[in-house]
Short mmCIF file of C-alpha atoms in Angstrom, two decimals:
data_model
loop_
_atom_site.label_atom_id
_atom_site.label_comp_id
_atom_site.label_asym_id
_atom_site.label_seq_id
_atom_site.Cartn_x
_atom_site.Cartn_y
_atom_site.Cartn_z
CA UNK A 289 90.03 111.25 103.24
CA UNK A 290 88.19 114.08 104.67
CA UNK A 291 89.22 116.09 108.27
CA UNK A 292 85.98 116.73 109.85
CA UNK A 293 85.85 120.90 111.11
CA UNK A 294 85.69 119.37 114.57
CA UNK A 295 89.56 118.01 114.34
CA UNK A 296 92.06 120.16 115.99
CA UNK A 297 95.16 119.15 115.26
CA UNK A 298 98.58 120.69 113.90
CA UNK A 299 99.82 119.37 110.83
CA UNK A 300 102.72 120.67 110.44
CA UNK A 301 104.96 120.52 106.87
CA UNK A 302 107.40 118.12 107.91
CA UNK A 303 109.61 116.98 104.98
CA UNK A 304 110.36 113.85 106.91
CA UNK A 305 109.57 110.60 105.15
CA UNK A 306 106.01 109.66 105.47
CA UNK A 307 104.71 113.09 106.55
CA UNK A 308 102.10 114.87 104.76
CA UNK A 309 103.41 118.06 102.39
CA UNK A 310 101.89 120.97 101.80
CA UNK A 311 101.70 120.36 98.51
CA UNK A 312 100.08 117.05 98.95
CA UNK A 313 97.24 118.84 100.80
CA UNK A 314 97.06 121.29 98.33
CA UNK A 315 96.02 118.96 95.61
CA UNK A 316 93.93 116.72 97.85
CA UNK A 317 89.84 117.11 96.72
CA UNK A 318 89.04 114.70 99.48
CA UNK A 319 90.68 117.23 102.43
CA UNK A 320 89.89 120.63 104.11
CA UNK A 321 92.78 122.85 103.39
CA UNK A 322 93.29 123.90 106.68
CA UNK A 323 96.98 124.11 105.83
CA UNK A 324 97.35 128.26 106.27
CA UNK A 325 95.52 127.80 109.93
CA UNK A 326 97.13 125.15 111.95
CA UNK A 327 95.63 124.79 115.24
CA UNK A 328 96.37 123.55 118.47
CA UNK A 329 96.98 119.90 118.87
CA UNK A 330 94.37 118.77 121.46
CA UNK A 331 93.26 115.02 119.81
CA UNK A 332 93.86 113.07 117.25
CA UNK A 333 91.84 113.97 113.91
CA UNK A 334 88.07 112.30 112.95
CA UNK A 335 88.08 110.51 110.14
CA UNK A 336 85.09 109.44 107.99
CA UNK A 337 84.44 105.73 107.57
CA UNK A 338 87.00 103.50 105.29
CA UNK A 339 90.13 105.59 106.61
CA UNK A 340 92.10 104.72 110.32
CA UNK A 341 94.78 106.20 111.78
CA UNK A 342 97.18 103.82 113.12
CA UNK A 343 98.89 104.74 116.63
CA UNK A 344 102.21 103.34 115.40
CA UNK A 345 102.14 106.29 112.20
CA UNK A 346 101.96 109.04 114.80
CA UNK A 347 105.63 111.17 114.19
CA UNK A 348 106.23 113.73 116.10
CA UNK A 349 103.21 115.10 116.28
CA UNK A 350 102.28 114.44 112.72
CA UNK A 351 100.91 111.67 110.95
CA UNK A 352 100.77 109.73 107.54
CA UNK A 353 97.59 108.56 106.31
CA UNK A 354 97.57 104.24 106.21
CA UNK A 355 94.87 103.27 103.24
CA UNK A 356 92.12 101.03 104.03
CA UNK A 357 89.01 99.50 102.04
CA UNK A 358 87.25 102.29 101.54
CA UNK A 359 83.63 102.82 102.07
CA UNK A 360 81.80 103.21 98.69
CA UNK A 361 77.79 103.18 96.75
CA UNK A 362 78.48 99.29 98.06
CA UNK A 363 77.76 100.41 101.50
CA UNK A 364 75.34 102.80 100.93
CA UNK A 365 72.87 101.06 98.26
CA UNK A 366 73.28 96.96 97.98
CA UNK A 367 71.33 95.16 100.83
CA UNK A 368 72.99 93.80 103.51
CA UNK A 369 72.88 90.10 102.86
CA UNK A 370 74.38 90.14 99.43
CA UNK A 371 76.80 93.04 100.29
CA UNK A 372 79.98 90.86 101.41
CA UNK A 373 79.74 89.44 97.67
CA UNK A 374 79.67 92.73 95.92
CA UNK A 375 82.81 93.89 98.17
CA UNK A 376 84.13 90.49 97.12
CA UNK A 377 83.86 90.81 93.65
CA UNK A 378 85.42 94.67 93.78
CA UNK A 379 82.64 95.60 91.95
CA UNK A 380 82.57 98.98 93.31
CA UNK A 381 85.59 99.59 91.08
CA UNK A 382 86.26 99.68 87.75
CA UNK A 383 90.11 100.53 87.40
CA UNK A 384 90.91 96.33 87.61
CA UNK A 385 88.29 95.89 85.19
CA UNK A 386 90.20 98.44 82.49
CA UNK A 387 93.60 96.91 83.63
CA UNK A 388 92.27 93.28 82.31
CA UNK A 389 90.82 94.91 79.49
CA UNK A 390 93.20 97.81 77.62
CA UNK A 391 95.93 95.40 76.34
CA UNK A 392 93.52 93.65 74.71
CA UNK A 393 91.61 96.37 73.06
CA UNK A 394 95.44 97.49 72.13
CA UNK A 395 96.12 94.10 70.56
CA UNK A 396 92.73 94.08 68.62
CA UNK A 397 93.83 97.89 67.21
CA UNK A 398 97.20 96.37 65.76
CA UNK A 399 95.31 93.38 64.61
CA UNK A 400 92.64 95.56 62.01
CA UNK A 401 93.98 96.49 59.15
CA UNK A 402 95.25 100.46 57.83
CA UNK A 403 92.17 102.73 56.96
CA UNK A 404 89.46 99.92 58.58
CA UNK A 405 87.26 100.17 61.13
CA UNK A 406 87.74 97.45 63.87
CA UNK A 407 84.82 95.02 65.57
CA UNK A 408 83.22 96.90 67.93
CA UNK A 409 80.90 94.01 69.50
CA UNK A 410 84.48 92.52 69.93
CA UNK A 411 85.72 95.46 72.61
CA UNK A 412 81.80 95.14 74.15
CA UNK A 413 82.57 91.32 74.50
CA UNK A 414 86.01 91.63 75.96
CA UNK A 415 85.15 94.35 78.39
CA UNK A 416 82.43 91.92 79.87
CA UNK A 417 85.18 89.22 79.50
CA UNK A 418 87.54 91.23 81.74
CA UNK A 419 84.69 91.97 84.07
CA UNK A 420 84.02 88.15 84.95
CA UNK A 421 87.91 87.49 84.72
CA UNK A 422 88.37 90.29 87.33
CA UNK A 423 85.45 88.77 89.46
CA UNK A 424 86.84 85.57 89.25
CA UNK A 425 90.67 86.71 89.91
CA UNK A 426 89.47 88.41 92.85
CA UNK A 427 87.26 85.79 94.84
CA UNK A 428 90.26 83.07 93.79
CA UNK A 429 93.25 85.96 95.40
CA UNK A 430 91.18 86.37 98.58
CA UNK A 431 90.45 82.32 99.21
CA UNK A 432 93.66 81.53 98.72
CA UNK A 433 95.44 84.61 100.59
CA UNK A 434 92.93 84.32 103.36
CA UNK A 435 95.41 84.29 106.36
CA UNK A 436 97.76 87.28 105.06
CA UNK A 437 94.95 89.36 104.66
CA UNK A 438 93.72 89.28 108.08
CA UNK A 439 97.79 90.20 109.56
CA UNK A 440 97.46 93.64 106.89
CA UNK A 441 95.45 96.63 107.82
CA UNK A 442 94.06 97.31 104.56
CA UNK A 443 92.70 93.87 103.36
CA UNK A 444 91.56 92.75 107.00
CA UNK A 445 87.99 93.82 106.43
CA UNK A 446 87.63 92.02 103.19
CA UNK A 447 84.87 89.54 103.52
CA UNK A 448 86.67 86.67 103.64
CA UNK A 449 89.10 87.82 106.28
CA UNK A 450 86.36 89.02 108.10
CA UNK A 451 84.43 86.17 108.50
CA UNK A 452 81.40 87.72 106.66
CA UNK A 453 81.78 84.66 104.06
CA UNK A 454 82.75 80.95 104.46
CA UNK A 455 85.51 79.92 102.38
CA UNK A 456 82.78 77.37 100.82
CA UNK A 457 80.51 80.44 99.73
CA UNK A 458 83.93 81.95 98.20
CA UNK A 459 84.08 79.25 95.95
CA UNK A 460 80.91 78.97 95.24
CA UNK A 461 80.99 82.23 93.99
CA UNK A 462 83.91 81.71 92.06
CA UNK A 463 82.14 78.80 90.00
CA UNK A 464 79.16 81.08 89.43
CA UNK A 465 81.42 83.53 87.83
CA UNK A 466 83.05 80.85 85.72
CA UNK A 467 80.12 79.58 84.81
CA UNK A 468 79.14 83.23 83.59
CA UNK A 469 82.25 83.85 82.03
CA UNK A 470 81.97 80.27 79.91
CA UNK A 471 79.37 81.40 77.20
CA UNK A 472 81.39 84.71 76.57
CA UNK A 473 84.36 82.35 75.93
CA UNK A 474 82.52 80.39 73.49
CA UNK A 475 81.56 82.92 71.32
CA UNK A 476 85.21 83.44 70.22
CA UNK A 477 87.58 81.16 68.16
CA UNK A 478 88.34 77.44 69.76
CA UNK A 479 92.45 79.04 69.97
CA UNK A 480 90.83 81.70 72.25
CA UNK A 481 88.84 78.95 74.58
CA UNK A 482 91.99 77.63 75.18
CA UNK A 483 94.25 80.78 76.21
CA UNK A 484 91.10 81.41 78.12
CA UNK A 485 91.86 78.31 80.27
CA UNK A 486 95.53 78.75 80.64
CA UNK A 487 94.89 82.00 81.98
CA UNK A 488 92.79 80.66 84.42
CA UNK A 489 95.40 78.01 85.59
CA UNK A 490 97.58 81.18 85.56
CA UNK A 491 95.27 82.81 88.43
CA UNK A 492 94.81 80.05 90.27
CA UNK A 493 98.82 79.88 90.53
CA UNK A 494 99.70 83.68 90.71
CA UNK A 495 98.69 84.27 94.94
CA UNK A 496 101.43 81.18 95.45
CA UNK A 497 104.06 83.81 93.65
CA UNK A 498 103.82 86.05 96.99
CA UNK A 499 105.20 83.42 98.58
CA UNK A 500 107.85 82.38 96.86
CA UNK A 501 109.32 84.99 95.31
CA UNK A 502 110.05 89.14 95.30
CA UNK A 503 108.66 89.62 91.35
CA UNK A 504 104.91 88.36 92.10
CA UNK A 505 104.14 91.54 90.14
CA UNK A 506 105.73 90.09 87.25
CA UNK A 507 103.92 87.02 87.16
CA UNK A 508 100.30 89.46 88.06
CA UNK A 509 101.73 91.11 84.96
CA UNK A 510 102.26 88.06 82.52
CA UNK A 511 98.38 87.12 83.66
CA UNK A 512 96.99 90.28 83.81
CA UNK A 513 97.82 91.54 79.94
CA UNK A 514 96.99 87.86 78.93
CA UNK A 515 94.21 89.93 77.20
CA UNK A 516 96.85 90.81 74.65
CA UNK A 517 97.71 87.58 73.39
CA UNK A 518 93.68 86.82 73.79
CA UNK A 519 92.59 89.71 71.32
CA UNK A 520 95.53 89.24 68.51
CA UNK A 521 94.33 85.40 68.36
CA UNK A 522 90.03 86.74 68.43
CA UNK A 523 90.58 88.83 65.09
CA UNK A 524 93.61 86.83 63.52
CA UNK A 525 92.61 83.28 64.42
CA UNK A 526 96.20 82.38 64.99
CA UNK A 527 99.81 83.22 66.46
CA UNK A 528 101.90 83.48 63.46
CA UNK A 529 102.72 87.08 63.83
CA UNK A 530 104.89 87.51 67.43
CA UNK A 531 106.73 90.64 66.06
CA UNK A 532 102.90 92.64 67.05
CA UNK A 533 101.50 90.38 69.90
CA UNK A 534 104.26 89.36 71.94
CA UNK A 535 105.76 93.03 72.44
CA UNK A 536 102.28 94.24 73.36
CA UNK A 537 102.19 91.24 76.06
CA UNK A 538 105.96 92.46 77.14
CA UNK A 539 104.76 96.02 77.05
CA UNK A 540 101.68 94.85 79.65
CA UNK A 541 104.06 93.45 82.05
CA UNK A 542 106.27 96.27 82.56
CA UNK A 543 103.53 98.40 82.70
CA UNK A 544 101.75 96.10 85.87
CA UNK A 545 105.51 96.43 87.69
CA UNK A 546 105.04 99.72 87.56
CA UNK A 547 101.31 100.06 89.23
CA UNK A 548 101.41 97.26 91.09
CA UNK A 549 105.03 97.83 92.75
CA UNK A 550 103.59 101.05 93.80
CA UNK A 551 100.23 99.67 94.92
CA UNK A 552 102.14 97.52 96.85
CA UNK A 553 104.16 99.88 98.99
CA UNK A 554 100.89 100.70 100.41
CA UNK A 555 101.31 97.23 102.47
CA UNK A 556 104.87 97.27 102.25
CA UNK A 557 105.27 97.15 105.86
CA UNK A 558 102.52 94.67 106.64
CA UNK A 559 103.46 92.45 104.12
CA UNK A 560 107.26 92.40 105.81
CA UNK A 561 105.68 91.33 108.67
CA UNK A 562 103.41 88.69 107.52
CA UNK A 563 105.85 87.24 104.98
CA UNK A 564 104.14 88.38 101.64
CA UNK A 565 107.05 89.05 99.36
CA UNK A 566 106.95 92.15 96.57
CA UNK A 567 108.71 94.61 94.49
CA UNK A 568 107.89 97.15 97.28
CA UNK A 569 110.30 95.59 99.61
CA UNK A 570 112.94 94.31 96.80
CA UNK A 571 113.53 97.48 95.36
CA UNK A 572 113.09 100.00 98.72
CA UNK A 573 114.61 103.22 98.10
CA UNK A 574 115.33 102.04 94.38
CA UNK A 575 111.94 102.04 93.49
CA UNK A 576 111.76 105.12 91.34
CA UNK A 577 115.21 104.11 89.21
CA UNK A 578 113.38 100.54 88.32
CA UNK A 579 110.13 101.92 87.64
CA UNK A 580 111.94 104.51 85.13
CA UNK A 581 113.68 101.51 82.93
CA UNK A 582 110.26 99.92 83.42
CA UNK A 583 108.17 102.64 81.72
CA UNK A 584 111.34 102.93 79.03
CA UNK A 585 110.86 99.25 78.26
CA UNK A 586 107.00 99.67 78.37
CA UNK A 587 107.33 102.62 75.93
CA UNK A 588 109.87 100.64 73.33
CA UNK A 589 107.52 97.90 73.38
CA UNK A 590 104.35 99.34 72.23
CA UNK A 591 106.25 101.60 69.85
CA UNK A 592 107.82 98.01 68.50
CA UNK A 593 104.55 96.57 67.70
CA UNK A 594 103.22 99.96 66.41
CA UNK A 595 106.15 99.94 63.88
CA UNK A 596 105.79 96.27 62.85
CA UNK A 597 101.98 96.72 62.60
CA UNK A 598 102.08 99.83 60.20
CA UNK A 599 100.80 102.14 62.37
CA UNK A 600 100.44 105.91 61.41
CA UNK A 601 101.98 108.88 63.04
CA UNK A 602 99.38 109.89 65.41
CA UNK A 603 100.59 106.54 67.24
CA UNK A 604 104.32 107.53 68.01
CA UNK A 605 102.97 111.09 68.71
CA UNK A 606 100.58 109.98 71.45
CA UNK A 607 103.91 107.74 73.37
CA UNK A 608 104.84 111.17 74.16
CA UNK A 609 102.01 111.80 76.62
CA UNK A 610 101.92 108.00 77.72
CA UNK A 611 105.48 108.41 78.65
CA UNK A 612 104.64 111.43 80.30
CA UNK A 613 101.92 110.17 82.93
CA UNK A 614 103.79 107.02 83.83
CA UNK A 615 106.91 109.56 84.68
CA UNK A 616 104.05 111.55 86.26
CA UNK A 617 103.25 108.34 88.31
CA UNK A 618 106.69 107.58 88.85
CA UNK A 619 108.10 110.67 90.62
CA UNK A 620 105.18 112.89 91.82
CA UNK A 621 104.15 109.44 93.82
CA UNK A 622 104.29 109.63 97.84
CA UNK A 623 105.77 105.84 98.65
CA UNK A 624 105.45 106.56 102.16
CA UNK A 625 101.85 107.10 102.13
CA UNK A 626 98.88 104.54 101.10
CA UNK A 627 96.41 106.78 100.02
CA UNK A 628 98.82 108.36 97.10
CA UNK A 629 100.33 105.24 96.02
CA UNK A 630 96.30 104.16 95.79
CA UNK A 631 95.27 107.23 93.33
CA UNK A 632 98.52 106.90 91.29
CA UNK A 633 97.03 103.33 90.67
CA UNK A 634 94.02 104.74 90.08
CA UNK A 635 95.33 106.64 87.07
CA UNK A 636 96.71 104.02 85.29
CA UNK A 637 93.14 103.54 83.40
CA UNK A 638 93.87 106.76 81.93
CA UNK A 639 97.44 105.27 80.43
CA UNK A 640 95.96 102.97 78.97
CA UNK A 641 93.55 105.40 77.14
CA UNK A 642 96.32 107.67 75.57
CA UNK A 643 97.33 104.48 74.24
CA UNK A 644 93.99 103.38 73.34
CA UNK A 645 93.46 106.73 71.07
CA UNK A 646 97.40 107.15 69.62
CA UNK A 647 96.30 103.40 68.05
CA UNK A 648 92.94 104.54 66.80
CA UNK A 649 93.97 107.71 64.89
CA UNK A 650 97.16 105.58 64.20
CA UNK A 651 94.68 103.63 62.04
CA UNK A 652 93.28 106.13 60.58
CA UNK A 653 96.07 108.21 59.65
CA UNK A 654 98.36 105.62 57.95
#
């Protein structure tokens, strides 16, 4: 978000829940520090496209920031007429697309053998995998979530919500996707073609969970790592070994409660109002203790699999740091305000990274 020179408003460092701190400003790239100067409040702030300021988040003459789709290279470079597809497909971001992807580059790591070098066409294959899987995850969310997106600020604008496509172009486009993402299927073993389709089913079924229950994040985590189980079975050809695969799975879903509970107490507020159950609300003030045992659970899991897979000690060492940014995540996180929870989700490509390179040099050093 950036305050335009024109704004003249106090911002004063409240340490009020869901008030901006001066250290959050500090470490803002996207905001004029004009924390040593405040001026006189005379109207509310300007703010640049893909950011609003809701009435009902004005405290005391302070305010917390709301998150909305933000305006990206989407807006600014694809023509008009085939924008509302690009926005659909989130292409403009590429965090979902490592989400899908890292626990199944992890599970393809454990899967090579000591002092090898692993398939590297196979990564290239399941990162355009995860692309079309995000694609496809996305247009199927929005169709079927239609209605609760238009009652929350941030999703109101999506193209679906908005009107700008018909719910029979949404599924068109999803079929086009799944008809892209077929052939990359196919070029892996028949066990994978059919964890392919389960997962699938699994998507189709996961924007009902919302509905029905508080832990939809759980189930978004169950389908999300799915990649796990997907890349163990691409280089192994079966599911013998569930002492390697099956805690890298479990490690997946306790690393999605973490992101995703705090990516959803951007909506937390909406979603009480329009019925969408979460973590968000479950948990309220005892967000932070859960995510903790979360990221301990996370951490034992992938350090289970590393141990049962033979992995060196460059593995273990790099769970320090991995621990590290999810506490990072965990307690420097704002829950009170969208646009934090938004970069601490952000980050989470990065986790999955450290992970990424403890498992390489794990192989190597054995």
């Amino acid at each position: 978000m950036e305050l335009l020179s024109t704004s003249t408003v106090t911002l004063p460092y409240a340490r009020q829940r869901g008030n901006f701190n001066r250290a959050y400003f500090q470490n803002q790239p996207y905001l004029h520090r004009t924390h040593s100067q405040p001026l006189q409040q005379k109207f509310l702030p300007v703010l640049k496209p893909g950011l609003s300021l809701s009435p009902s988040l004005l405290r005391d003459k302070s305010f917390i920031c709301k998150s909305t789709e933000p305006r990206t290279w989407v807006d600014e470079k694809v023509p008009e007429t085939i924008r509302p597809y690009f926005k659909l497909a989130r292409i403009y971001d590429d965090i979902a697309v490592w989400l899908h992807g890292w626990p199944a580059y992890w599970s393809i790591m454990l899967a090579t053998k000591p002092g090898t070098v692993p398939d590297f066409k196979l990564f290239g294959l399941f990162h355009l995998i995860a692309f079309f899987v995000h694609v496809s995850c996305c247009t199927s969310n929005d169709l079927f979530d239609l209605d609760y997106d238009r009652k929350v600020e941030r999703s109101k604008t999506r193209p679906l919500a908005a009107g700008d496509i018909t719910p029979v172009q949404g599924w068109l486009f999803w079929a086009l996707n799944i008809a892209l993402l077929i052939p990359l299927v196919l070029r892996l073993n028949k066990l994978c073609v059919v964890l392919a389709a389960v997962q699938q089913i699994l998507w189709i079924v996961y924007p009902f969970m919302k509905r029905i229950t508080y832990w939809p994040q759980a189930f978004l985590g169950l389908v999300n790592n799915w990649g796990a189980t997907l890349g163990w079975a691409a280089v192994m050809g079966n599911l013998t070994d569930i002492r390697i695969f099956i805690p890298v799975h479990i490690a997946g879903i306790f690393w999605t409660l973490i992101y995703d509970t705090i990516y959803a107490h951007q909506d937390k507020d909406d979603d009480a109002e329009a019925g969408v159950k979460s973590t968000a609300l479950l948990f309220g003030d005892s967000t932070r203790t859960c995510l903790l045992g979360f990221a301990t659970i996370c951490i034992g899991s992938l350090m289970f699999a590393g141990y049962n897979a033979h992995m060196g000690w460059p593995f273990y060492l790099s769970m320090i740091p991995a621990f590290g940014h999810l506490l990072w995540q965990i307690y420097s996180v704002d829950l009170s305000n969208g646009f934090d929870c938004l970069m601490k989700f952000f980050s989470n490509k990065w986790f999955g990274a450290i992970v990424m390179a403890g498992m390489v040099l794990g192989r190597i050093v054995y």
